[in-house]
Amino acid sequence: MNAPERKPVTLHRLRAMHAAGEKIVMLTCYDASFARLCDAAAVDVLLVGDSLGMVLQGHDSTVPVSLDEMAYHTACVARGNRHAWIVGDLPFGSYQASAEQALLGAVRLMQNGAHMVKLEGGGWTAETVRFLVERGVPVCGHLGLTPQSVHALGGYRVQGRDDQAAATLLRHARELADAGASMLVLELMPSSVADAVTTGLSIPVIGIGAGAGCSGQVLVLHDMLGITRGRLPRFVRDFMAEGGGVEQALRRYVAAVRDGSFPVGGTHTY
Ligand code: KIV
């Protein structure tokens, strides 16, 4: 007997997974071929991340990425995808000026195939999130290390280490959820802080370098396939290292996030 056809992942499905304590598997993706492979491996969420500025374009940060480029890659991913939920990153400079500017950017990404948009930062972003959500745009927040602010943060450093910074992160997370964000990415922070955010919110929290307690995990595709060269952050695991091809590596990642064996406390966490 054939396996039942996989249903498209919706916001409703992501909420149900979260409510049932099922881990959500997210992975960055930038083109149709990889979208097809990730989708076949049953990745739940494809993030068209502005990390493409670094892994595809060779920049040393995400700052130079434009909305046109994000729209192009979002359309590529959408063409290769059949089931996964697609999140498109609003790039630097495309949402900071006003909520209206953010809406125009979100419309662009959604008209190119995104189901949800992601924007970085806390505090002032809550009003923008509310504005977008009220106009029918599902929004994912992004707190902790927010790479578009790398120059303001003084580098790619672990965030929320002291009590005050941790309390601010928690407050910002609550404000985003209250404003209607339906998902939150937490990047590079102590597991204890990410755990407090995850248990304090009723929306799924997806971690990258934020410990095993989050509702799901995300990695940059080129990092987890062992393509990225140079020193990698310790939260990265190379899923190609055990051999086999790309499809097997993707399946190993999906299985490891689902069964909680990735990330490993102490090895991939802070
Ligand atoms: O752009 C990206 O890939 C991201 C992830 C690091 C979460 O935002």
PDB file of C-alpha atoms and ligand atoms in Angstrom:
ATOM      1  CA  MET A   1       0.000   0.000   0.000  1.00  0.00           C
ATOM      2  CA  ASN A   2       1.291   3.491  -0.851  1.00  0.00           C
ATOM      3  CA  ALA A   3       2.052   5.917   1.996  1.00  0.00           C
ATOM      4  CA  PRO A   4      -0.661   8.601   2.342  1.00  0.00           C
ATOM      5  CA  GLU A   5       0.098  11.783   0.365  1.00  0.00           C
ATOM      6  CA  ARG A   6       1.734  14.393   2.640  1.00  0.00           C
ATOM      7  CA  LYS A   7      -0.554  17.370   3.180  1.00  0.00           C
ATOM      8  CA  PRO A   8       0.784  20.916   2.683  1.00  0.00           C
ATOM      9  CA  VAL A   9       2.066  22.428   5.924  1.00  0.00           C
ATOM     10  CA  THR A  10      -0.160  25.292   7.064  1.00  0.00           C
ATOM     11  CA  LEU A  11      -0.063  27.639  10.026  1.00  0.00           C
ATOM     12  CA  HIS A  12      -2.829  25.532  11.526  1.00  0.00           C
ATOM     13  CA  ARG A  13      -0.650  22.408  11.170  1.00  0.00           C
ATOM     14  CA  LEU A  14       2.377  24.166  12.716  1.00  0.00           C
ATOM     15  CA  ARG A  15       0.220  25.234  15.669  1.00  0.00           C
ATOM     16  CA  ALA A  16      -1.089  21.676  16.053  1.00  0.00           C
ATOM     17  CA  MET A  17       2.468  20.296  15.989  1.00  0.00           C
ATOM     18  CA  HIS A  18       3.481  22.803  18.633  1.00  0.00           C
ATOM     19  CA  ALA A  19       0.467  21.971  20.804  1.00  0.00           C
ATOM     20  CA  ALA A  20       1.275  18.250  20.515  1.00  0.00           C
ATOM     21  CA  GLY A  21       4.934  18.834  21.437  1.00  0.00           C
ATOM     22  CA  GLU A  22       6.133  17.658  17.990  1.00  0.00           C
ATOM     23  CA  LYS A  23       9.398  19.285  16.958  1.00  0.00           C
ATOM     24  CA  ILE A  24       9.185  21.582  13.923  1.00  0.00           C
ATOM     25  CA  VAL A  25      11.943  21.172  11.338  1.00  0.00           C
ATOM     26  CA  MET A  26      13.052  24.328   9.540  1.00  0.00           C
ATOM     27  CA  LEU A  27      15.922  24.697   7.092  1.00  0.00           C
ATOM     28  CA  THR A  28      17.106  27.571   4.951  1.00  0.00           C
ATOM     29  CA  CYS A  29      16.608  27.112   1.225  1.00  0.00           C
ATOM     30  CA  TYR A  30      17.318  29.394  -1.701  1.00  0.00           C
ATOM     31  CA  ASP A  31      16.491  27.591  -4.940  1.00  0.00           C
ATOM     32  CA  ALA A  32      14.053  25.200  -6.611  1.00  0.00           C
ATOM     33  CA  SER A  33      16.323  22.120  -6.685  1.00  0.00           C
ATOM     34  CA  PHE A  34      17.025  22.215  -2.969  1.00  0.00           C
ATOM     35  CA  ALA A  35      13.401  23.080  -2.242  1.00  0.00           C
ATOM     36  CA  ARG A  36      12.420  19.848  -4.020  1.00  0.00           C
ATOM     37  CA  LEU A  37      14.951  17.826  -1.997  1.00  0.00           C
ATOM     38  CA  CYS A  38      14.031  19.444   1.333  1.00  0.00           C
ATOM     39  CA  ASP A  39      10.354  18.961   0.636  1.00  0.00           C
ATOM     40  CA  ALA A  40      10.926  15.296  -0.235  1.00  0.00           C
ATOM     41  CA  ALA A  41      12.794  14.897   3.069  1.00  0.00           C
ATOM     42  CA  ALA A  42       9.682  16.268   4.846  1.00  0.00           C
ATOM     43  CA  VAL A  43      11.217  19.498   6.122  1.00  0.00           C
ATOM     44  CA  ASP A  44       8.253  21.425   7.579  1.00  0.00           C
ATOM     45  CA  VAL A  45       9.427  24.985   6.977  1.00  0.00           C
ATOM     46  CA  LEU A  46      11.703  26.367   4.261  1.00  0.00           C
ATOM     47  CA  LEU A  47      13.269  29.663   5.280  1.00  0.00           C
ATOM     48  CA  VAL A  48      14.365  31.774   2.333  1.00  0.00           C
ATOM     49  CA  GLY A  49      16.898  33.424   4.588  1.00  0.00           C
ATOM     50  CA  ASP A  50      18.867  36.545   3.841  1.00  0.00           C
ATOM     51  CA  SER A  51      21.821  34.341   4.845  1.00  0.00           C
ATOM     52  CA  LEU A  52      21.868  33.834   1.067  1.00  0.00           C
ATOM     53  CA  GLY A  53      23.928  37.030   1.025  1.00  0.00           C
ATOM     54  CA  MET A  54      26.701  35.085   2.728  1.00  0.00           C
ATOM     55  CA  VAL A  55      26.330  31.524   1.440  1.00  0.00           C
ATOM     56  CA  LEU A  56      25.300  32.267  -2.159  1.00  0.00           C
ATOM     57  CA  GLN A  57      26.610  35.761  -2.836  1.00  0.00           C
ATOM     58  CA  GLY A  58      29.847  35.669  -0.830  1.00  0.00           C
ATOM     59  CA  HIS A  59      29.237  38.771   1.280  1.00  0.00           C
ATOM     60  CA  ASP A  60      30.559  38.804   4.830  1.00  0.00           C
ATOM     61  CA  SER A  61      27.158  39.796   6.251  1.00  0.00           C
ATOM     62  CA  THR A  62      23.467  39.836   5.294  1.00  0.00           C
ATOM     63  CA  VAL A  63      23.403  43.647   5.152  1.00  0.00           C
ATOM     64  CA  PRO A  64      23.820  44.016   1.339  1.00  0.00           C
ATOM     65  CA  VAL A  65      20.889  41.734   0.425  1.00  0.00           C
ATOM     66  CA  SER A  66      18.058  43.520  -1.413  1.00  0.00           C
ATOM     67  CA  LEU A  67      14.311  42.954  -1.508  1.00  0.00           C
ATOM     68  CA  ASP A  68      14.566  42.203  -5.246  1.00  0.00           C
ATOM     69  CA  GLU A  69      17.030  39.397  -4.491  1.00  0.00           C
ATOM     70  CA  MET A  70      14.822  38.007  -1.725  1.00  0.00           C
ATOM     71  CA  ALA A  71      11.804  38.074  -4.042  1.00  0.00           C
ATOM     72  CA  TYR A  72      13.774  36.247  -6.756  1.00  0.00           C
ATOM     73  CA  HIS A  73      14.956  33.471  -4.414  1.00  0.00           C
ATOM     74  CA  THR A  74      11.530  33.157  -2.793  1.00  0.00           C
ATOM     75  CA  ALA A  75       9.993  32.561  -6.235  1.00  0.00           C
ATOM     76  CA  CYS A  76      12.673  29.933  -7.018  1.00  0.00           C
ATOM     77  CA  VAL A  77      11.970  28.071  -3.760  1.00  0.00           C
ATOM     78  CA  ALA A  78       8.204  28.265  -4.273  1.00  0.00           C
ATOM     79  CA  ARG A  79       8.552  26.674  -7.727  1.00  0.00           C
ATOM     80  CA  GLY A  80      10.407  23.666  -6.278  1.00  0.00           C
ATOM     81  CA  ASN A  81       8.214  23.237  -3.213  1.00  0.00           C
ATOM     82  CA  ARG A  82       4.926  21.378  -2.873  1.00  0.00           C
ATOM     83  CA  HIS A  83       4.282  20.877   0.826  1.00  0.00           C
ATOM     84  CA  ALA A  84       6.531  22.950   3.072  1.00  0.00           C
ATOM     85  CA  TRP A  85       5.573  26.262   4.669  1.00  0.00           C
ATOM     86  CA  ILE A  86       7.718  29.012   3.136  1.00  0.00           C
ATOM     87  CA  VAL A  87       9.062  31.882   5.233  1.00  0.00           C
ATOM     88  CA  GLY A  88      10.663  34.810   3.393  1.00  0.00           C
ATOM     89  CA  ASP A  89      13.127  37.091   5.136  1.00  0.00           C
ATOM     90  CA  LEU A  90      12.527  40.820   4.889  1.00  0.00           C
ATOM     91  CA  PRO A  91      16.080  42.062   4.252  1.00  0.00           C
ATOM     92  CA  PHE A  92      17.883  44.955   5.919  1.00  0.00           C
ATOM     93  CA  GLY A  93      16.384  48.308   4.935  1.00  0.00           C
ATOM     94  CA  SER A  94      13.089  46.861   3.709  1.00  0.00           C
ATOM     95  CA  TYR A  95      11.024  47.278   6.919  1.00  0.00           C
ATOM     96  CA  GLN A  96      12.846  49.629   9.298  1.00  0.00           C
ATOM     97  CA  ALA A  97      11.517  52.909   7.836  1.00  0.00           C
ATOM     98  CA  SER A  98       7.836  52.336   8.571  1.00  0.00           C
ATOM     99  CA  ALA A  99       5.137  49.706   8.952  1.00  0.00           C
ATOM    100  CA  GLU A 100       3.878  50.703   5.500  1.00  0.00           C
ATOM    101  CA  GLN A 101       7.308  49.969   4.020  1.00  0.00           C
ATOM    102  CA  ALA A 102       7.266  46.564   5.766  1.00  0.00           C
ATOM    103  CA  LEU A 103       3.840  45.828   4.277  1.00  0.00           C
ATOM    104  CA  LEU A 104       5.050  46.606   0.748  1.00  0.00           C
ATOM    105  CA  GLY A 105       8.024  44.274   1.277  1.00  0.00           C
ATOM    106  CA  ALA A 106       5.811  41.546   2.723  1.00  0.00           C
ATOM    107  CA  VAL A 107       3.390  41.815  -0.206  1.00  0.00           C
ATOM    108  CA  ARG A 108       6.315  41.445  -2.612  1.00  0.00           C
ATOM    109  CA  LEU A 109       7.586  38.290  -0.886  1.00  0.00           C
ATOM    110  CA  MET A 110       4.113  36.785  -0.552  1.00  0.00           C
ATOM    111  CA  GLN A 111       3.296  37.476  -4.185  1.00  0.00           C
ATOM    112  CA  ASN A 112       6.477  35.549  -4.993  1.00  0.00           C
ATOM    113  CA  GLY A 113       5.425  32.527  -2.948  1.00  0.00           C
ATOM    114  CA  ALA A 114       6.200  33.201   0.741  1.00  0.00           C
ATOM    115  CA  HIS A 115       3.490  32.134   3.217  1.00  0.00           C
ATOM    116  CA  MET A 116       4.981  34.173   6.038  1.00  0.00           C
ATOM    117  CA  VAL A 117       7.623  36.876   6.430  1.00  0.00           C
ATOM    118  CA  LYS A 118      10.346  37.120   9.044  1.00  0.00           C
ATOM    119  CA  LEU A 119      11.807  40.320  10.434  1.00  0.00           C
ATOM    120  CA  GLU A 120      14.578  40.864  12.952  1.00  0.00           C
ATOM    121  CA  GLY A 121      14.616  42.649  16.279  1.00  0.00           C
ATOM    122  CA  GLY A 122      12.491  43.499  19.282  1.00  0.00           C
ATOM    123  CA  GLY A 123      10.911  46.569  20.842  1.00  0.00           C
ATOM    124  CA  TRP A 124      10.002  48.847  17.953  1.00  0.00           C
ATOM    125  CA  THR A 125       9.203  45.859  15.694  1.00  0.00           C
ATOM    126  CA  ALA A 126       6.105  44.897  17.726  1.00  0.00           C
ATOM    127  CA  GLU A 127       4.019  47.706  16.180  1.00  0.00           C
ATOM    128  CA  THR A 128       5.168  46.697  12.682  1.00  0.00           C
ATOM    129  CA  VAL A 129       4.240  43.081  13.404  1.00  0.00           C
ATOM    130  CA  ARG A 130       0.777  44.161  14.586  1.00  0.00           C
ATOM    131  CA  PHE A 131       0.315  46.268  11.434  1.00  0.00           C
ATOM    132  CA  LEU A 132       1.272  43.338   9.173  1.00  0.00           C
ATOM    133  CA  VAL A 133      -0.788  40.739  11.040  1.00  0.00           C
ATOM    134  CA  GLU A 134      -3.902  42.956  10.990  1.00  0.00           C
ATOM    135  CA  ARG A 135      -3.489  43.117   7.202  1.00  0.00           C
ATOM    136  CA  GLY A 136      -3.308  39.363   6.709  1.00  0.00           C
ATOM    137  CA  VAL A 137       0.449  38.797   6.750  1.00  0.00           C
ATOM    138  CA  PRO A 138       1.659  35.932   8.972  1.00  0.00           C
ATOM    139  CA  VAL A 139       4.845  37.057  10.731  1.00  0.00           C
ATOM    140  CA  CYS A 140       7.809  35.290  12.300  1.00  0.00           C
ATOM    141  CA  GLY A 141       9.974  37.321  14.701  1.00  0.00           C
ATOM    142  CA  HIS A 142      13.736  36.869  15.111  1.00  0.00           C
ATOM    143  CA  LEU A 143      15.523  37.700  18.378  1.00  0.00           C
ATOM    144  CA  GLY A 144      18.921  37.102  19.943  1.00  0.00           C
ATOM    145  CA  LEU A 145      21.691  37.441  17.413  1.00  0.00           C
ATOM    146  CA  THR A 146      20.026  39.433  14.646  1.00  0.00           C
ATOM    147  CA  PRO A 147      22.578  39.306  11.808  1.00  0.00           C
ATOM    148  CA  GLN A 148      21.301  42.439  10.049  1.00  0.00           C
ATOM    149  CA  SER A 149      22.491  44.352  13.159  1.00  0.00           C
ATOM    150  CA  VAL A 150      25.910  42.678  13.222  1.00  0.00           C
ATOM    151  CA  HIS A 151      27.763  45.983  13.132  1.00  0.00           C
ATOM    152  CA  ALA A 152      25.673  47.435  15.959  1.00  0.00           C
ATOM    153  CA  LEU A 153      26.122  44.243  18.013  1.00  0.00           C
ATOM    154  CA  GLY A 154      29.892  44.225  17.540  1.00  0.00           C
ATOM    155  CA  GLY A 155      30.073  40.868  15.794  1.00  0.00           C
ATOM    156  CA  TYR A 156      28.424  37.453  15.751  1.00  0.00           C
ATOM    157  CA  ARG A 157      28.259  37.043  19.522  1.00  0.00           C
ATOM    158  CA  VAL A 158      26.105  35.056  21.915  1.00  0.00           C
ATOM    159  CA  GLN A 159      23.255  37.290  23.143  1.00  0.00           C
ATOM    160  CA  GLY A 160      21.319  37.402  26.432  1.00  0.00           C
ATOM    161  CA  ARG A 161      24.207  36.302  28.618  1.00  0.00           C
ATOM    162  CA  ASP A 162      23.545  38.605  31.573  1.00  0.00           C
ATOM    163  CA  ASP A 163      20.315  38.869  33.557  1.00  0.00           C
ATOM    164  CA  GLN A 164      19.337  42.229  32.122  1.00  0.00           C
ATOM    165  CA  ALA A 165      19.887  41.172  28.501  1.00  0.00           C
ATOM    166  CA  ALA A 166      17.978  37.930  29.149  1.00  0.00           C
ATOM    167  CA  ALA A 167      15.061  39.869  30.685  1.00  0.00           C
ATOM    168  CA  THR A 168      14.981  42.207  27.663  1.00  0.00           C
ATOM    169  CA  LEU A 169      14.908  39.230  25.282  1.00  0.00           C
ATOM    170  CA  LEU A 170      12.018  37.699  27.207  1.00  0.00           C
ATOM    171  CA  ARG A 171      10.103  40.994  27.165  1.00  0.00           C
ATOM    172  CA  HIS A 172      10.683  41.489  23.444  1.00  0.00           C
ATOM    173  CA  ALA A 173       9.533  37.927  22.746  1.00  0.00           C
ATOM    174  CA  ARG A 174       6.294  38.474  24.699  1.00  0.00           C
ATOM    175  CA  GLU A 175       5.673  41.769  22.896  1.00  0.00           C
ATOM    176  CA  LEU A 176       6.089  40.110  19.488  1.00  0.00           C
ATOM    177  CA  ALA A 177       3.736  37.279  20.441  1.00  0.00           C
ATOM    178  CA  ASP A 178       1.193  39.759  21.841  1.00  0.00           C
ATOM    179  CA  ALA A 179       1.432  41.743  18.600  1.00  0.00           C
ATOM    180  CA  GLY A 180       0.385  38.624  16.699  1.00  0.00           C
ATOM    181  CA  ALA A 181       3.633  37.006  15.530  1.00  0.00           C
ATOM    182  CA  SER A 182       2.835  33.351  14.948  1.00  0.00           C
ATOM    183  CA  MET A 183       6.394  32.042  15.138  1.00  0.00           C
ATOM    184  CA  LEU A 184       9.690  33.200  16.590  1.00  0.00           C
ATOM    185  CA  VAL A 185      13.297  32.378  15.687  1.00  0.00           C
ATOM    186  CA  LEU A 186      15.849  32.609  18.511  1.00  0.00           C
ATOM    187  CA  GLU A 187      19.489  32.767  17.430  1.00  0.00           C
ATOM    188  CA  LEU A 188      22.654  32.280  19.460  1.00  0.00           C
ATOM    189  CA  MET A 189      21.797  32.523  23.135  1.00  0.00           C
ATOM    190  CA  PRO A 190      22.175  30.409  26.269  1.00  0.00           C
ATOM    191  CA  SER A 191      19.763  27.452  26.314  1.00  0.00           C
ATOM    192  CA  SER A 192      18.393  28.609  29.653  1.00  0.00           C
ATOM    193  CA  VAL A 193      17.240  31.912  28.101  1.00  0.00           C
ATOM    194  CA  ALA A 194      15.726  30.176  25.048  1.00  0.00           C
ATOM    195  CA  ASP A 195      13.953  27.709  27.355  1.00  0.00           C
ATOM    196  CA  ALA A 196      12.431  30.575  29.344  1.00  0.00           C
ATOM    197  CA  VAL A 197      11.190  32.217  26.132  1.00  0.00           C
ATOM    198  CA  THR A 198       9.846  28.937  24.740  1.00  0.00           C
ATOM    199  CA  THR A 199       7.929  28.006  27.865  1.00  0.00           C
ATOM    200  CA  GLY A 200       6.707  31.589  28.327  1.00  0.00           C
ATOM    201  CA  LEU A 201       5.061  31.831  24.890  1.00  0.00           C
ATOM    202  CA  SER A 202       2.178  30.022  23.258  1.00  0.00           C
ATOM    203  CA  ILE A 203       3.672  30.237  19.738  1.00  0.00           C
ATOM    204  CA  PRO A 204       6.338  27.903  18.258  1.00  0.00           C
ATOM    205  CA  VAL A 205       9.906  29.018  18.942  1.00  0.00           C
ATOM    206  CA  ILE A 206      12.535  27.802  16.495  1.00  0.00           C
ATOM    207  CA  GLY A 207      16.125  27.788  17.695  1.00  0.00           C
ATOM    208  CA  ILE A 208      19.494  28.123  16.009  1.00  0.00           C
ATOM    209  CA  GLY A 209      22.257  27.930  18.572  1.00  0.00           C
ATOM    210  CA  ALA A 210      19.553  28.290  21.225  1.00  0.00           C
ATOM    211  CA  GLY A 211      19.450  24.795  22.700  1.00  0.00           C
ATOM    212  CA  ALA A 212      17.290  21.713  22.512  1.00  0.00           C
ATOM    213  CA  GLY A 213      14.343  23.089  24.458  1.00  0.00           C
ATOM    214  CA  CYS A 214      12.915  25.116  21.560  1.00  0.00           C
ATOM    215  CA  SER A 215       9.815  23.953  19.690  1.00  0.00           C
ATOM    216  CA  GLY A 216      11.931  23.301  16.594  1.00  0.00           C
ATOM    217  CA  GLN A 217      15.308  23.918  14.986  1.00  0.00           C
ATOM    218  CA  VAL A 218      16.693  25.703  11.954  1.00  0.00           C
ATOM    219  CA  LEU A 219      20.140  25.560  10.358  1.00  0.00           C
ATOM    220  CA  VAL A 220      21.646  27.189   7.300  1.00  0.00           C
ATOM    221  CA  LEU A 221      21.505  24.582   4.508  1.00  0.00           C
ATOM    222  CA  HIS A 222      25.104  25.080   3.368  1.00  0.00           C
ATOM    223  CA  ASP A 223      26.361  24.681   6.958  1.00  0.00           C
ATOM    224  CA  MET A 224      24.533  21.409   7.645  1.00  0.00           C
ATOM    225  CA  LEU A 225      25.587  19.979   4.262  1.00  0.00           C
ATOM    226  CA  GLY A 226      29.265  20.686   5.013  1.00  0.00           C
ATOM    227  CA  ILE A 227      29.583  23.165   2.124  1.00  0.00           C
ATOM    228  CA  THR A 228      30.503  26.220   4.206  1.00  0.00           C
ATOM    229  CA  ARG A 229      34.267  26.555   4.699  1.00  0.00           C
ATOM    230  CA  GLY A 230      36.149  28.092   7.618  1.00  0.00           C
ATOM    231  CA  ARG A 231      35.366  28.049  11.303  1.00  0.00           C
ATOM    232  CA  LEU A 232      31.710  27.299  11.959  1.00  0.00           C
ATOM    233  CA  PRO A 233      29.760  28.129  15.085  1.00  0.00           C
ATOM    234  CA  ARG A 234      29.519  25.220  17.468  1.00  0.00           C
ATOM    235  CA  PHE A 235      25.755  24.893  17.023  1.00  0.00           C
ATOM    236  CA  VAL A 236      26.297  23.561  13.480  1.00  0.00           C
ATOM    237  CA  ARG A 237      26.349  19.829  12.782  1.00  0.00           C
ATOM    238  CA  ASP A 238      27.536  18.566   9.410  1.00  0.00           C
ATOM    239  CA  PHE A 239      24.893  15.987   8.462  1.00  0.00           C
ATOM    240  CA  MET A 240      26.876  14.957   5.346  1.00  0.00           C
ATOM    241  CA  ALA A 241      29.800  13.761   7.442  1.00  0.00           C
ATOM    242  CA  GLU A 242      28.221  10.340   8.021  1.00  0.00           C
ATOM    243  CA  GLY A 243      28.276   9.634   4.286  1.00  0.00           C
ATOM    244  CA  GLY A 244      25.554   9.035   1.720  1.00  0.00           C
ATOM    245  CA  GLY A 245      24.176  11.823  -0.438  1.00  0.00           C
ATOM    246  CA  VAL A 246      22.370  15.088   0.095  1.00  0.00           C
ATOM    247  CA  GLU A 247      18.986  13.382   0.412  1.00  0.00           C
ATOM    248  CA  GLN A 248      20.246  11.148   3.208  1.00  0.00           C
ATOM    249  CA  ALA A 249      21.813  14.112   5.010  1.00  0.00           C
ATOM    250  CA  LEU A 250      18.533  16.020   4.830  1.00  0.00           C
ATOM    251  CA  ARG A 251      16.618  13.001   6.143  1.00  0.00           C
ATOM    252  CA  ARG A 252      19.133  12.598   8.983  1.00  0.00           C
ATOM    253  CA  TYR A 253      18.631  16.259   9.922  1.00  0.00           C
ATOM    254  CA  VAL A 254      14.832  15.900   9.872  1.00  0.00           C
ATOM    255  CA  ALA A 255      15.006  12.734  11.992  1.00  0.00           C
ATOM    256  CA  ALA A 256      17.479  14.239  14.481  1.00  0.00           C
ATOM    257  CA  VAL A 257      15.370  17.365  15.045  1.00  0.00           C
ATOM    258  CA  ARG A 258      12.157  15.336  15.333  1.00  0.00           C
ATOM    259  CA  ASP A 259      13.542  12.859  17.868  1.00  0.00           C
ATOM    260  CA  GLY A 260      15.397  15.553  19.824  1.00  0.00           C
ATOM    261  CA  SER A 261      18.883  14.102  19.230  1.00  0.00           C
ATOM    262  CA  PHE A 262      19.959  17.407  17.612  1.00  0.00           C
ATOM    263  CA  PRO A 263      21.090  19.723  19.085  1.00  0.00           C
ATOM    264  CA  VAL A 264      23.091  18.017  21.813  1.00  0.00           C
ATOM    265  CA  GLY A 265      23.336  19.897  25.115  1.00  0.00           C
ATOM    266  CA  GLY A 266      26.897  21.028  25.815  1.00  0.00           C
ATOM    267  CA  THR A 267      28.093  20.244  22.279  1.00  0.00           C
ATOM    268  CA  HIS A 268      25.864  22.473  20.149  1.00  0.00           C
ATOM    269  CA  THR A 269      24.598  24.765  22.923  1.00  0.00           C
ATOM    270  CA  TYR A 270      25.679  27.740  25.058  1.00  0.00           C
TER     271      TYR A 270
HETATM  272  O1  KIV B   1      18.808  34.213   7.125  1.00  0.00           O
HETATM  273  C1  KIV B   1      18.831  33.161   7.765  1.00  0.00           C
HETATM  274  O2  KIV B   1      19.300  32.127   7.327  1.00  0.00           O
HETATM  275  C2  KIV B   1      18.272  33.174   9.122  1.00  0.00           C
HETATM  276  C3  KIV B   1      18.544  32.001   9.986  1.00  0.00           C
HETATM  277  C4  KIV B   1      19.925  32.077  10.503  1.00  0.00           C
HETATM  278  C5  KIV B   1      17.565  31.842  11.083  1.00  0.00           C
HETATM  279  O3  KIV B   1      17.655  34.124   9.516  1.00  0.00           O
END
